[in-house]
Coordinates of N, CA, C and O in Angstrom, one line a residue:
M1 N -12.0 -62.3 -1.1 CA -11.2 -61.1 -0.6 C -11.0 -60.3 -1.8 O -10.5 -61.1 -3.1
R2 N -10.9 -58.9 -2.1 CA -10.5 -58.4 -3.2 C -9.4 -57.1 -2.3 O -9.5 -56.4 -1.2
F3 N -8.2 -57.3 -3.4 CA -7.1 -56.5 -3.0 C -7.6 -54.9 -3.3 O -7.0 -54.3 -2.7
V4 N -7.9 -54.7 -4.4 CA -8.1 -53.3 -5.3 C -9.7 -53.6 -5.3 O -10.1 -54.3 -5.9
E5 N -10.0 -53.2 -5.7 CA -11.4 -52.4 -5.9 C -11.5 -52.9 -7.5 O -10.2 -52.3 -8.3
R6 N -12.4 -53.5 -7.7 CA -12.7 -54.4 -9.3 C -11.7 -54.6 -9.8 O -11.8 -56.1 -10.6
G7 N -10.8 -55.4 -8.5 CA -9.8 -56.5 -8.8 C -10.8 -57.9 -8.3 O -11.7 -58.1 -8.5
P8 N -9.4 -59.2 -8.7 CA -10.0 -60.2 -8.7 C -10.7 -61.0 -7.5 O -9.9 -60.2 -6.4
Y9 N -11.5 -61.3 -6.8 CA -11.8 -61.9 -6.0 C -11.1 -63.0 -5.7 O -11.2 -64.4 -6.3
I10 N -10.6 -63.3 -4.4 CA -9.3 -64.8 -3.9 C -10.3 -65.5 -3.0 O -10.4 -64.4 -2.0
P11 N -10.6 -66.1 -2.8 CA -11.3 -67.2 -2.0 C -10.1 -67.1 -0.5 O -9.1 -67.5 -0.8
D12 N -11.0 -67.2 0.4 CA -10.3 -67.1 1.4 C -9.3 -68.4 1.8 O -8.5 -67.9 2.2
Q13 N -10.2 -69.6 1.0 CA -9.2 -70.9 2.2 C -7.9 -71.0 0.6 O -7.0 -71.4 1.3
L14 N -7.6 -70.0 -0.3 CA -6.8 -69.8 -1.0 C -5.9 -68.9 -0.2 O -4.5 -69.3 -0.5
L15 N -6.3 -67.5 0.5 CA -5.5 -66.9 1.3 C -4.7 -67.5 2.0 O -3.7 -67.6 2.5
V16 N -5.8 -68.7 3.1 CA -5.4 -69.4 4.2 C -3.6 -70.3 3.6 O -3.0 -70.4 4.1
A17 N -4.1 -71.0 2.6 CA -3.4 -71.9 2.0 C -2.0 -71.2 2.1 O -0.8 -71.7 1.8
R18 N -2.0 -70.2 1.3 CA -0.6 -69.4 0.9 C -0.2 -69.0 2.3 O 1.3 -68.9 2.1
D19 N -1.0 -68.6 3.8 CA -0.1 -68.6 4.5 C 0.1 -69.1 5.1 O 1.3 -69.4 5.7
K20 N -0.1 -70.7 4.9 CA 0.7 -71.6 5.4 C 1.9 -72.2 4.4 O 2.8 -73.3 4.4
G21 N 2.2 -71.8 2.9 CA 3.3 -72.2 2.4 C 2.5 -72.9 1.2 O 3.5 -73.8 0.7
E22 N 1.5 -73.6 0.8 CA 1.2 -74.3 0.4 C 1.2 -73.8 -0.7 O 0.5 -74.7 -1.9
V23 N 0.7 -72.3 -1.1 CA 0.2 -71.9 -2.7 C 1.3 -71.0 -3.0 O 1.6 -70.0 -2.3
V24 N 1.5 -70.6 -4.2 CA 2.3 -69.5 -4.8 C 1.3 -68.7 -5.9 O 1.5 -69.5 -6.8
F25 N 1.7 -67.7 -5.5 CA 0.8 -66.6 -6.4 C 2.2 -66.1 -7.5 O 3.0 -65.5 -7.5
L26 N 1.5 -66.7 -9.0 CA 2.6 -65.9 -9.7 C 1.5 -64.9 -10.5 O 0.7 -65.0 -11.0
C27 N 2.6 -63.9 -11.1 CA 1.7 -62.8 -11.5 C 3.0 -62.3 -12.7 O 3.6 -61.6 -12.0
G28 N 2.4 -62.3 -13.9 CA 3.4 -62.3 -14.7 C 3.4 -60.6 -15.7 O 2.5 -60.0 -15.4
A29 N 4.0 -60.1 -16.2 CA 4.3 -59.0 -17.0 C 2.9 -59.1 -17.6 O 2.2 -57.6 -18.0
G30 N 1.9 -59.9 -18.0 CA 1.0 -59.6 -18.9 C -0.1 -58.9 -17.8 O -1.0 -58.4 -18.1
A31 N -0.6 -59.2 -16.4 CA -0.9 -58.0 -15.4 C -0.3 -57.0 -15.1 O -0.9 -56.3 -14.9
S32 N 0.7 -57.0 -15.2 CA 1.6 -55.9 -14.1 C 1.4 -55.1 -15.3 O 1.8 -53.5 -14.7
Y33 N 2.2 -55.1 -16.3 CA 2.5 -54.0 -17.1 C 1.2 -53.5 -17.4 O 1.7 -52.0 -17.7
P34 N 0.1 -53.7 -17.8 CA -1.0 -53.2 -18.3 C -1.2 -52.5 -17.0 O -2.3 -51.1 -17.3
A35 N -1.1 -52.6 -15.8 CA -1.3 -51.9 -14.3 C -0.8 -50.9 -14.5 O -1.1 -50.4 -13.5
G36 N -0.1 -49.9 -15.4 CA 0.5 -49.5 -15.4 C 2.6 -49.7 -14.8 O 3.0 -48.9 -14.0
M37 N 3.1 -51.2 -14.1 CA 4.1 -51.3 -13.7 C 5.3 -51.3 -14.4 O 4.8 -51.7 -15.8
P38 N 6.2 -51.1 -14.1 CA 7.3 -50.6 -14.7 C 8.0 -52.5 -15.4 O 7.4 -53.2 -14.5
T39 N 8.6 -52.7 -16.5 CA 9.3 -53.8 -16.5 C 10.3 -54.0 -16.0 O 10.5 -53.1 -14.9
F40 N 11.2 -54.9 -15.1 CA 12.4 -55.3 -14.5 C 13.1 -53.7 -14.8 O 14.0 -53.7 -14.5
K41 N 13.7 -54.1 -15.9 CA 14.6 -53.4 -16.8 C 14.2 -51.6 -16.3 O 15.5 -50.7 -15.7
G42 N 13.1 -50.9 -16.9 CA 12.3 -50.2 -16.5 C 12.6 -49.8 -14.6 O 12.9 -48.7 -14.4
L43 N 12.5 -51.0 -13.8 CA 12.2 -50.8 -12.0 C 14.0 -50.2 -12.0 O 14.3 -49.7 -11.3
T44 N 14.4 -51.4 -12.9 CA 16.2 -51.1 -12.0 C 16.7 -49.9 -12.5 O 17.3 -48.9 -11.8
Q45 N 16.2 -48.9 -13.7 CA 17.0 -47.9 -14.6 C 16.5 -47.1 -13.7 O 17.2 -45.9 -12.6
H46 N 15.0 -47.3 -13.2 CA 14.9 -46.0 -11.8 C 15.5 -45.8 -10.7 O 15.8 -45.1 -10.1
V47 N 15.6 -47.5 -9.9 CA 16.6 -47.0 -8.7 C 17.8 -46.7 -9.2 O 18.5 -46.0 -8.3
L48 N 18.3 -47.1 -10.1 CA 19.9 -46.4 -10.3 C 19.6 -45.0 -10.3 O 20.7 -44.6 -9.5
D49 N 18.7 -44.2 -11.3 CA 18.7 -43.0 -11.4 C 18.1 -42.3 -10.0 O 18.9 -41.2 -9.6
E50 N 17.2 -43.4 -9.3 CA 17.3 -42.3 -7.9 C 18.0 -42.7 -6.9 O 17.9 -41.4 -6.2
L51 N 18.9 -43.2 -6.6 CA 19.7 -43.9 -5.9 C 21.3 -42.3 -6.5 O 21.9 -42.3 -5.7
G52 N 21.6 -42.3 -7.5 CA 22.0 -41.1 -7.5 C 23.7 -42.3 -8.2 O 24.2 -42.0 -8.4
T53 N 23.2 -43.2 -9.0 CA 24.2 -44.5 -9.1 C 25.6 -44.0 -10.2 O 24.7 -43.5 -11.1
P54 N 26.3 -43.8 -9.4 CA 27.5 -42.9 -10.8 C 27.8 -44.0 -11.9 O 27.6 -45.4 -11.4
E55 N 28.5 -43.4 -12.8 CA 28.4 -44.6 -14.2 C 29.9 -45.3 -13.7 O 29.9 -46.1 -14.4
D56 N 30.6 -45.0 -12.9 CA 32.0 -45.8 -12.6 C 31.2 -47.0 -11.3 O 32.3 -47.7 -11.1
A57 N 30.0 -47.0 -11.1 CA 29.7 -48.1 -10.3 C 29.3 -49.3 -10.9 O 29.3 -49.3 -12.1
K58 N 29.5 -50.7 -9.9 CA 29.7 -52.0 -10.9 C 28.0 -52.1 -11.2 O 28.2 -52.7 -12.0
S59 N 27.3 -51.4 -10.3 CA 25.3 -51.8 -10.9 C 25.1 -51.2 -11.9 O 24.8 -51.6 -13.0
R60 N 25.7 -49.4 -12.0 CA 25.6 -48.9 -13.1 C 26.0 -49.6 -14.9 O 25.6 -50.0 -15.9
Q61 N 27.0 -50.3 -14.3 CA 28.1 -50.8 -15.8 C 27.4 -52.0 -16.1 O 27.1 -52.7 -17.1
L62 N 27.0 -52.5 -15.3 CA 25.8 -53.9 -15.6 C 24.7 -53.4 -16.1 O 24.7 -54.4 -17.1
F63 N 24.0 -52.9 -15.7 CA 23.1 -52.6 -16.0 C 23.5 -51.6 -17.7 O 22.7 -51.3 -18.7
N64 N 24.2 -50.9 -18.0 CA 24.5 -50.1 -19.2 C 25.0 -51.3 -20.3 O 24.3 -51.4 -21.3
K65 N 25.2 -52.9 -19.7 CA 24.9 -54.1 -21.0 C 23.9 -53.8 -21.7 O 23.9 -54.4 -22.9
W66 N 22.9 -53.5 -20.7 CA 21.7 -53.7 -21.3 C 21.1 -52.4 -22.4 O 20.2 -52.8 -23.1
L67 N 21.9 -51.4 -22.3 CA 22.0 -50.3 -22.9 C 22.7 -50.5 -24.6 O 22.2 -50.1 -25.5
L68 N 23.1 -51.7 -25.1 CA 24.2 -51.7 -25.9 C 23.0 -52.5 -27.2 O 22.0 -53.2 -26.6
P69 N 23.3 -52.1 -28.5 CA 22.5 -53.1 -29.0 C 22.3 -54.3 -28.7 O 23.3 -55.0 -29.0
N70 N 21.1 -54.9 -29.4 CA 20.7 -56.2 -29.4 C 21.0 -56.8 -28.0 O 21.1 -58.4 -28.1
A71 N 21.4 -56.4 -27.1 CA 21.2 -56.7 -25.5 C 19.8 -57.5 -25.4 O 18.4 -56.9 -25.8
D72 N 20.2 -58.7 -24.4 CA 19.1 -59.3 -24.5 C 19.2 -60.2 -23.0 O 20.4 -60.2 -22.3
E73 N 18.2 -61.6 -22.3 CA 18.9 -61.8 -21.3 C 20.0 -63.2 -21.4 O 20.7 -63.3 -20.4
N74 N 20.3 -63.6 -22.5 CA 21.6 -64.0 -23.0 C 22.9 -63.3 -23.1 O 23.8 -64.1 -22.7
S75 N 23.0 -62.3 -23.1 CA 24.4 -61.0 -23.6 C 24.5 -60.1 -22.1 O 24.9 -59.8 -22.0
A76 N 23.3 -60.2 -21.9 CA 23.3 -59.0 -20.6 C 23.3 -59.5 -19.2 O 22.3 -60.8 -19.4
P77 N 23.7 -59.1 -17.9 CA 23.4 -59.6 -16.7 C 22.2 -59.3 -16.4 O 21.1 -58.7 -16.7
S78 N 21.5 -60.6 -15.6 CA 20.0 -60.6 -14.7 C 20.0 -59.2 -13.8 O 21.2 -58.7 -13.3
F79 N 18.9 -59.2 -13.6 CA 18.3 -57.6 -13.2 C 18.5 -58.0 -11.7 O 18.9 -57.4 -11.4
D80 N 17.9 -59.6 -11.3 CA 18.7 -59.8 -9.9 C 19.8 -59.8 -9.8 O 20.4 -59.2 -8.3
G81 N 20.6 -60.2 -10.5 CA 22.5 -59.9 -10.2 C 22.5 -58.6 -9.7 O 23.1 -58.1 -9.1
I82 N 22.2 -57.3 -10.5 CA 22.5 -56.1 -10.7 C 21.9 -55.4 -9.1 O 22.3 -54.7 -8.9
F83 N 20.4 -56.1 -8.9 CA 20.1 -55.8 -7.4 C 20.9 -56.2 -6.7 O 20.5 -55.9 -5.5
N84 N 21.2 -57.3 -6.1 CA 22.2 -57.8 -5.9 C 23.6 -57.1 -5.6 O 24.0 -56.4 -4.3
Q85 N 24.3 -56.4 -6.5 CA 25.4 -55.4 -6.8 C 24.8 -53.8 -6.2 O 25.4 -53.6 -4.9
L86 N 23.7 -53.9 -6.3 CA 22.9 -52.4 -5.8 C 22.9 -52.8 -4.3 O 23.7 -51.5 -3.4
Y87 N 22.5 -53.8 -3.5 CA 22.8 -54.3 -2.1 C 23.8 -53.9 -1.5 O 24.1 -53.7 -0.8
S88 N 25.2 -54.1 -2.8 CA 25.9 -54.2 -1.6 C 27.1 -52.5 -2.1 O 28.0 -52.5 -1.1
E89 N 26.1 -52.1 -2.8 CA 26.8 -50.5 -2.5 C 25.8 -49.3 -2.2 O 26.5 -48.4 -1.7
Y90 N 24.8 -50.1 -1.4 CA 23.8 -48.7 -1.1 C 22.9 -49.8 0.4 O 22.8 -51.3 0.4
P91 N 22.8 -49.2 1.0 CA 21.9 -49.7 2.1 C 20.6 -50.2 1.6 O 19.6 -49.9 1.0
H92 N 20.0 -51.6 2.3 CA 18.9 -52.2 2.2 C 17.8 -51.4 1.4 O 16.7 -51.4 1.0
G93 N 17.7 -50.5 2.7 CA 16.7 -49.8 3.0 C 16.2 -48.9 1.9 O 15.5 -48.1 1.4
E94 N 17.3 -48.0 1.0 CA 17.7 -47.1 0.0 C 17.1 -47.7 -1.5 O 16.4 -47.1 -1.8
V95 N 17.8 -49.1 -1.6 CA 17.4 -49.5 -2.3 C 15.7 -50.1 -2.7 O 14.9 -50.0 -3.2
D96 N 15.5 -50.7 -1.2 CA 14.1 -50.7 -1.2 C 13.0 -49.7 -0.8 O 11.8 -50.1 -2.2
Y97 N 13.5 -48.8 -0.3 CA 12.2 -47.4 -1.1 C 11.9 -47.0 -2.1 O 10.9 -47.0 -2.4
C98 N 13.3 -47.5 -2.9 CA 12.8 -46.7 -4.4 C 12.7 -47.7 -5.0 O 11.7 -47.2 -5.8
V99 N 12.2 -49.2 -4.8 CA 11.4 -50.0 -5.7 C 10.3 -50.1 -4.7 O 9.1 -49.7 -6.0
A100 N 10.3 -49.5 -3.5 CA 8.4 -49.5 -3.2 C 7.9 -47.9 -4.0 O 6.7 -48.4 -4.0
Q101 N 8.6 -47.1 -4.2 CA 7.9 -46.0 -4.4 C 7.8 -46.0 -5.9 O 6.6 -45.4 -6.5
K102 N 8.2 -47.4 -6.9 CA 8.3 -47.0 -8.1 C 6.8 -47.9 -8.5 O 6.5 -48.0 -9.4
L103 N 6.4 -49.0 -7.5 CA 5.5 -49.9 -7.5 C 4.6 -49.6 -6.6 O 3.9 -50.3 -6.3
K104 N 4.4 -48.7 -6.5 CA 3.1 -48.1 -5.5 C 1.9 -48.4 -6.7 O 2.0 -48.1 -8.0
S105 N 0.9 -48.8 -5.5 CA -0.2 -48.8 -6.9 C -1.3 -48.2 -7.7 O -1.4 -46.5 -6.8
N106 N -1.6 -47.5 -8.9 CA -2.1 -46.3 -9.4 C -4.2 -47.1 -9.4 O -4.3 -47.7 -10.1
P107 N -4.5 -46.3 -8.7 CA -5.9 -46.3 -8.3 C -6.6 -46.4 -9.7 O -7.5 -47.2 -10.3
E108 N -5.9 -46.0 -10.8 CA -6.4 -46.1 -12.4 C -5.9 -46.8 -13.1 O -6.2 -46.7 -14.4
A109 N -4.9 -47.8 -12.4 CA -4.7 -48.8 -13.0 C -5.4 -49.5 -14.1 O -6.7 -49.7 -13.6
N110 N -4.7 -50.2 -15.5 CA -5.6 -51.2 -15.8 C -5.5 -52.3 -15.7 O -4.9 -53.0 -15.7
L111 N -6.7 -52.8 -15.0 CA -6.8 -54.1 -13.9 C -7.7 -55.5 -15.1 O -7.6 -56.0 -14.8
S112 N -7.7 -55.1 -16.6 CA -8.7 -55.9 -17.0 C -7.8 -57.2 -17.1 O -8.3 -58.4 -17.4
A113 N -6.2 -57.0 -17.0 CA -5.6 -58.6 -17.5 C -5.9 -59.4 -16.3 O -5.2 -60.6 -16.6
L114 N -5.8 -59.0 -15.4 CA -5.8 -60.2 -14.3 C -7.0 -61.0 -14.1 O -8.3 -60.9 -14.2
S115 N -6.7 -62.4 -13.6 CA -7.8 -63.2 -13.8 C -7.2 -64.7 -12.3 O -5.9 -63.9 -12.6
I116 N -7.9 -64.8 -12.1 CA -7.3 -66.2 -11.2 C -7.8 -67.5 -11.6 O -9.0 -67.9 -12.3
A117 N -6.6 -68.4 -11.8 CA -6.4 -69.8 -12.1 C -7.0 -70.7 -11.0 O -6.1 -71.0 -10.6
V118 N -7.9 -71.5 -10.8 CA -7.7 -72.3 -9.7 C -8.0 -73.4 -9.8 O -8.8 -74.2 -10.8

């Protein structure tokens, strides 16, 4: 099966195993970023902006720590934590809608980095 034209072929038995919970697909930035998907930081920024999250909201304050010089995963909160905070500030559907809009696939995306190791 192919999920996208010119994308990798995924054997049916692998998809069946996935449905049974026997397989997990891992896809890192090596595939998603060249295909036009945002970084986790970019996705978080997009959602905050789309929701119009004010500067005094805890989620915005957490994210702003990523804007400090030399910010990294050791000095700034996790993006998962920021999303958990967003879910406490907004209805889940609103947050999820913003995520889904940003993660829509682009038919012109560069899919050359996609490969399957079986």
